């Protein structure tokens, strides 16, 4: 084979950079990326490795596209083509959306420093050992150099390692016909060439017998690729199977004739003739294969569960694993994992019975007792049991662990055997029990078995809560379909109260079956109180059919620090918890708590659906809270109450995040000293918004919890700090409850000044929802508090917004009065922001009355002040008012320019509601300009945003549609 010289491409240089690196770059702590299969991002190394979810197909397509061209600039236009298989209607909008997708990718800490912005596009900067594609190319390059130097065994090892990196099908979770056509097809060709080179080397080193099975698979997958048939025929011939080699020639001839209407090529024809004549140049003469005596065939599966229900997705996942298993390749390992009571053993046994005919050489079963009342089975003892099951006489079982493991692998090599290891305690217990090539190993465990996944490429199948429909199916299987169908509301509640956990559902169903005449709606009452729910799911047997007992086995295996954190998390007020909040609960530093959280996650006592975020289902939460009460972890009278600490952490971190967000209005007063927590800090608005998006349900829960505990100061301080985010990103009805709770907390806590600001915030939310009478009333209440307490800042704010509410209610004279007084306060106190806001409100009123020239002048004056203050967000509001005035005066180009400028700012601040309003008005202007397609596109975008927000607030800012064209001015003043 000859290699022609050519210029070095970025792809070559990227591959060269990894040529001398180790396969795993162990210990570097970097994220790792895999594109030679489903797109996967992992963080950490060894047993600490965890998968990082990349949410959404578009984000996965963008990341995959960049990683498939490592070190190269990928133009924005190319990303557009990959992200939209069809030509996008609006290329400018599509390019802007690409920017948004890349920014969302960068919010993932593991990706932040990998994706770079460069002139004309983006680039993925991945170092040695980080990307499997680079590793693949480095290994194949090394193999080629080793072969050229005569080191054929080294070349074979490198090719085999390179082949092992592939987890087909490629990028199955990044759906894009354009991306797959541009990148995946050429990459697949690289893999096929590497397979051919690997086969050549194995044929040269006498590995012809082991090549037959993988070459058969390759010819089945690529029947028109003649080089694979050549190598298969030669491997068969050298293995002493010349008749099969000749039959392979007939097979390929038939395929080529049927599909292409051609005969085999010259190379195949020459090889065929050489086999017929037993040409000595083909290698060793055909010999006879030696038959092994038949081995004992074990059939050890536990009995299947009658009426097994549900777990359709997981059964399908196991079927897919079986479909990909090959007797010639390394054994297939499945880690079937999940929390206690999720039905791991039942699923594994049920699937094994369904698939047992695929394992004619035997099915082995062994309970490792990793969790439970007995002691875990040691690996040496497990191997003795397995070896004897495979027919090894007791006196022939080796004494040492390594010797037993080697004999075990030897006995299973090349045999289609299923090994089911149930209830494993960890990877160390399982490693010596991993079989060699040919078999399938399924390991069930409450532990994540990360070591098996990293070291052996085990496939992870996670059992989470059952889908609701499958949970109902399970109940119907025990109680009968008629009883379940008779009370669907009660059944739905039972399913959720049992956390859709199979064991809990079966326990409840067994109890309900004992009382066939009792309506289910009466029985479900016992599940409603979180303090007694576990007792209602207690069989009294104290074994693996009792929920508390099953949970306790995992809990008791924890070290004291992990157990304490688990208990405290049961007291956390919100639905999920981040590292910072968990650290505040525990009173520990974040690094120590991260290790504890990881331990709890590894044992499936917690779930981690995204990096740094943790939760558990309600029954585990109940169990954790129960253990916390028994341990005396939460004392409301104690100054070290963990709940007070975490609420205080939310208050102070929300304040830190609020400092980065618009509107940049009144500065929040300083927080009291002595909280004993370290709030999270933020570098920019993007990270602050990301934190709020993740934490908002927890913040709402913390406000309610603080109010219930009568921590009134914490409740109103937290409500105040949430406002800069919630006003722009949270539907009004959901935010309204928090606003009301903050007002109540201020009143009960005697915080008069804060009550005024809380009332003004409540009024703003009413106004956003179009509930103007209530908005005006609450602004009036805030105004009364301001005058009573002498708070001139609050008085000015209340007046300017009250004036706007009055105008929208048609009370124009009162609006003028309020705005005049607000301007007096602003100019008298030098409050330029209040002055600009009031001027813009007056301009909005002028637009509403047809005084568009006055509106244009007023909004320009407000715009100048906001520019002077550096208040970019409020510039967008003034630009929106200005654009409305220009549109009404027929100055359509100026209107479009103002709206475009406002739109850019709204998008930068991720103000989706404001973006929708400006898009609607821009659509009106484009329609008036004759650009109907552009108008439709903008209006569709606006409608999509409104639907996404799920808010009943109109997309347009107050004042109706942007009127276009000159009209007479209304002489009335606002």
Coordinates of N, CA and C in Angstrom, one line a residue, residues 9-79:
X9 N -3.9 18.8 7.0 CA -5.2 19.5 7.3 C -5.3 19.7 8.8
X10 N -6.3 20.6 9.2 CA -6.5 20.7 10.7 C -6.9 19.3 11.3
X11 N -7.6 18.5 10.5 CA -8.0 17.2 11.0 C -6.8 16.4 11.3
X12 N -5.8 16.4 10.4 CA -4.5 15.6 10.6 C -3.8 16.1 11.8
X13 N -3.7 17.5 11.9 CA -3.0 18.0 13.1 C -3.7 17.7 14.4
X14 N -5.0 17.7 14.4 CA -5.7 17.4 15.6 C -5.5 15.9 16.0
X15 N -5.5 15.0 15.0 CA -5.2 13.6 15.3 C -3.8 13.4 15.8
X16 N -2.8 14.1 15.2 CA -1.4 14.0 15.6 C -1.2 14.4 17.0
X17 N -2.0 15.4 17.4 CA -1.9 15.9 18.8 C -2.2 14.8 19.8
X18 N -2.9 13.8 19.4 CA -3.3 12.8 20.4 C -2.5 11.5 20.1
X19 N -1.6 11.5 19.2 CA -1.0 10.3 18.8 C -0.2 9.6 19.9
X20 N 0.4 10.4 20.8 CA 1.2 9.8 21.9 C 0.5 9.9 23.2
X21 N -0.7 10.3 23.2 CA -1.4 10.4 24.5 C -1.9 9.0 24.9
X22 N -2.2 8.9 26.2 CA -2.8 7.6 26.7 C -4.3 7.6 26.3
X23 N -4.8 6.4 26.4 CA -6.2 6.2 25.9 C -7.2 7.0 26.8
X24 N -6.9 7.1 28.0 CA -7.9 7.7 28.9 C -7.5 9.0 29.6
X25 N -6.3 9.4 29.4 CA -5.8 10.7 30.0 C -6.3 10.7 31.5
X26 N -6.0 9.6 32.2 CA -6.6 9.5 33.5 C -6.1 10.5 34.4
X27 N -7.0 11.0 35.3 CA -6.7 12.0 36.3 C -6.7 13.4 35.9
X28 N -6.9 13.7 34.6 CA -6.9 15.1 34.2 C -8.1 15.9 34.6
X29 N -9.2 15.2 35.0 CA -10.5 15.8 35.4 C -11.2 16.5 34.3
X30 N -10.8 16.3 33.0 CA -11.5 17.0 31.9 C -12.8 16.2 31.5
X31 N -13.7 16.9 30.9 CA -14.8 16.3 30.3 C -14.3 15.5 29.1
X32 N -15.0 14.5 28.7 CA -14.7 13.7 27.6 C -15.9 13.6 26.6
X33 N -15.6 13.5 25.4 CA -16.7 13.6 24.4 C -16.6 12.4 23.5
X34 N -17.7 11.8 23.2 CA -17.8 10.6 22.3 C -18.8 10.9 21.2
X35 N -18.3 10.7 19.9 CA -19.1 10.9 18.8 C -19.2 9.6 17.9
X36 N -18.4 8.6 18.3 CA -18.4 7.4 17.6 C -19.4 6.4 18.1
X37 N -20.7 6.9 18.1 CA -21.8 6.3 18.7 C -22.8 7.4 19.0
X38 N -23.7 7.1 19.9 CA -24.6 8.3 20.4 C -23.7 9.3 21.0
X39 N -24.0 10.6 20.7 CA -23.3 11.7 21.3 C -23.3 11.6 22.8
X40 N -22.1 11.5 23.5 CA -22.1 11.4 24.9 C -21.0 12.3 25.4
X41 N -21.3 13.0 26.5 CA -20.4 13.9 27.3 C -20.3 13.3 28.7
X42 N -19.1 13.0 29.1 CA -18.8 12.5 30.5 C -17.9 13.4 31.2
X43 N -18.0 13.5 32.5 CA -17.2 14.3 33.3 C -16.6 13.5 34.4
X44 N -15.3 13.7 34.7 CA -14.6 13.0 35.8 C -14.0 11.7 35.2
X45 N -13.2 11.0 36.0 CA -12.5 9.9 35.5 C -12.7 8.7 36.5
X46 N -12.4 7.5 36.0 CA -12.5 6.3 36.8 C -13.9 6.1 37.4
X47 N -13.9 5.8 38.6 CA -15.2 5.5 39.3 C -16.1 6.7 39.5
X48 N -15.5 7.9 39.3 CA -16.2 9.2 39.5 C -16.8 9.7 38.2
X49 N -16.6 9.0 37.1 CA -17.2 9.4 35.8 C -18.7 9.5 35.9
X50 N -19.3 10.5 35.3 CA -20.7 10.6 35.2 C -21.1 11.2 33.8
X51 N -22.2 10.9 33.3 CA -22.7 11.4 32.0 C -23.3 12.7 32.2
X52 N -23.0 13.7 31.3 CA -23.5 15.0 31.3 C -24.6 15.1 30.3
X53 N -25.9 15.3 30.7 CA -26.9 15.4 29.6 C -26.8 16.7 28.8
X54 N -27.0 16.5 27.5 CA -27.0 17.7 26.6 C -28.5 17.8 26.1
X55 N -29.3 18.7 26.7 CA -30.7 18.7 26.4 C -31.1 19.2 25.0
X56 N -32.0 18.5 24.4 CA -32.5 19.0 23.1 C -31.7 18.5 21.9
X57 N -32.4 18.1 20.9 CA -31.8 17.6 19.7 C -30.9 18.6 19.0
X58 N -31.4 19.9 18.9 CA -30.7 21.0 18.2 C -29.3 21.2 18.9
X59 N -29.3 21.2 20.2 CA -28.0 21.4 20.9 C -27.1 20.2 20.7
X60 N -27.6 19.0 20.6 CA -26.8 17.9 20.3 C -26.2 17.9 18.9
X61 N -27.1 18.3 18.0 CA -26.6 18.5 16.6 C -25.5 19.5 16.5
X62 N -25.7 20.6 17.1 CA -24.6 21.7 17.1 C -23.3 21.2 17.7
X63 N -23.4 20.6 18.9 CA -22.2 20.1 19.5 C -21.5 19.0 18.7
X64 N -22.3 18.1 18.2 CA -21.8 17.0 17.4 C -21.1 17.5 16.1
X65 N -21.7 18.5 15.5 CA -21.1 19.0 14.3 C -19.7 19.7 14.6
X66 N -19.6 20.4 15.7 CA -18.3 21.0 16.0 C -17.3 19.9 16.4
X67 N -17.7 18.9 17.1 CA -16.8 17.8 17.5 C -16.3 17.0 16.4
X68 N -17.2 16.8 15.3 CA -16.8 16.1 14.2 C -15.7 16.8 13.3
X69 N -15.5 18.1 13.6 CA -14.5 18.8 12.9 C -13.6 19.4 14.0
X70 N -12.9 18.7 14.8 CA -12.2 19.2 15.9 C -11.0 20.1 15.5
X71 N -10.9 21.3 16.1 CA -9.8 22.2 15.7 C -10.1 23.0 14.5
X72 N -11.2 22.8 13.8 CA -11.5 23.5 12.6 C -12.6 24.5 12.9
X73 N -12.6 25.6 12.1 CA -13.7 26.6 12.1 C -14.9 26.0 11.4
X74 N -16.0 25.9 12.1 CA -17.2 25.5 11.4 C -18.1 26.8 11.1
X75 N -18.2 27.2 9.9 CA -19.0 28.4 9.6 C -20.4 28.4 10.2
X76 N -20.9 29.5 10.5 CA -22.3 29.6 11.0 C -23.3 29.0 9.9
X77 N -23.0 29.3 8.7 CA -23.9 28.8 7.6 C -23.9 27.3 7.6
X78 N -22.8 26.7 7.9 CA -22.8 25.2 7.9 C -23.6 24.7 9.1
X79 N -23.5 25.3 10.2 CA -24.3 25.0 11.4 C -25.8 25.1 11.1

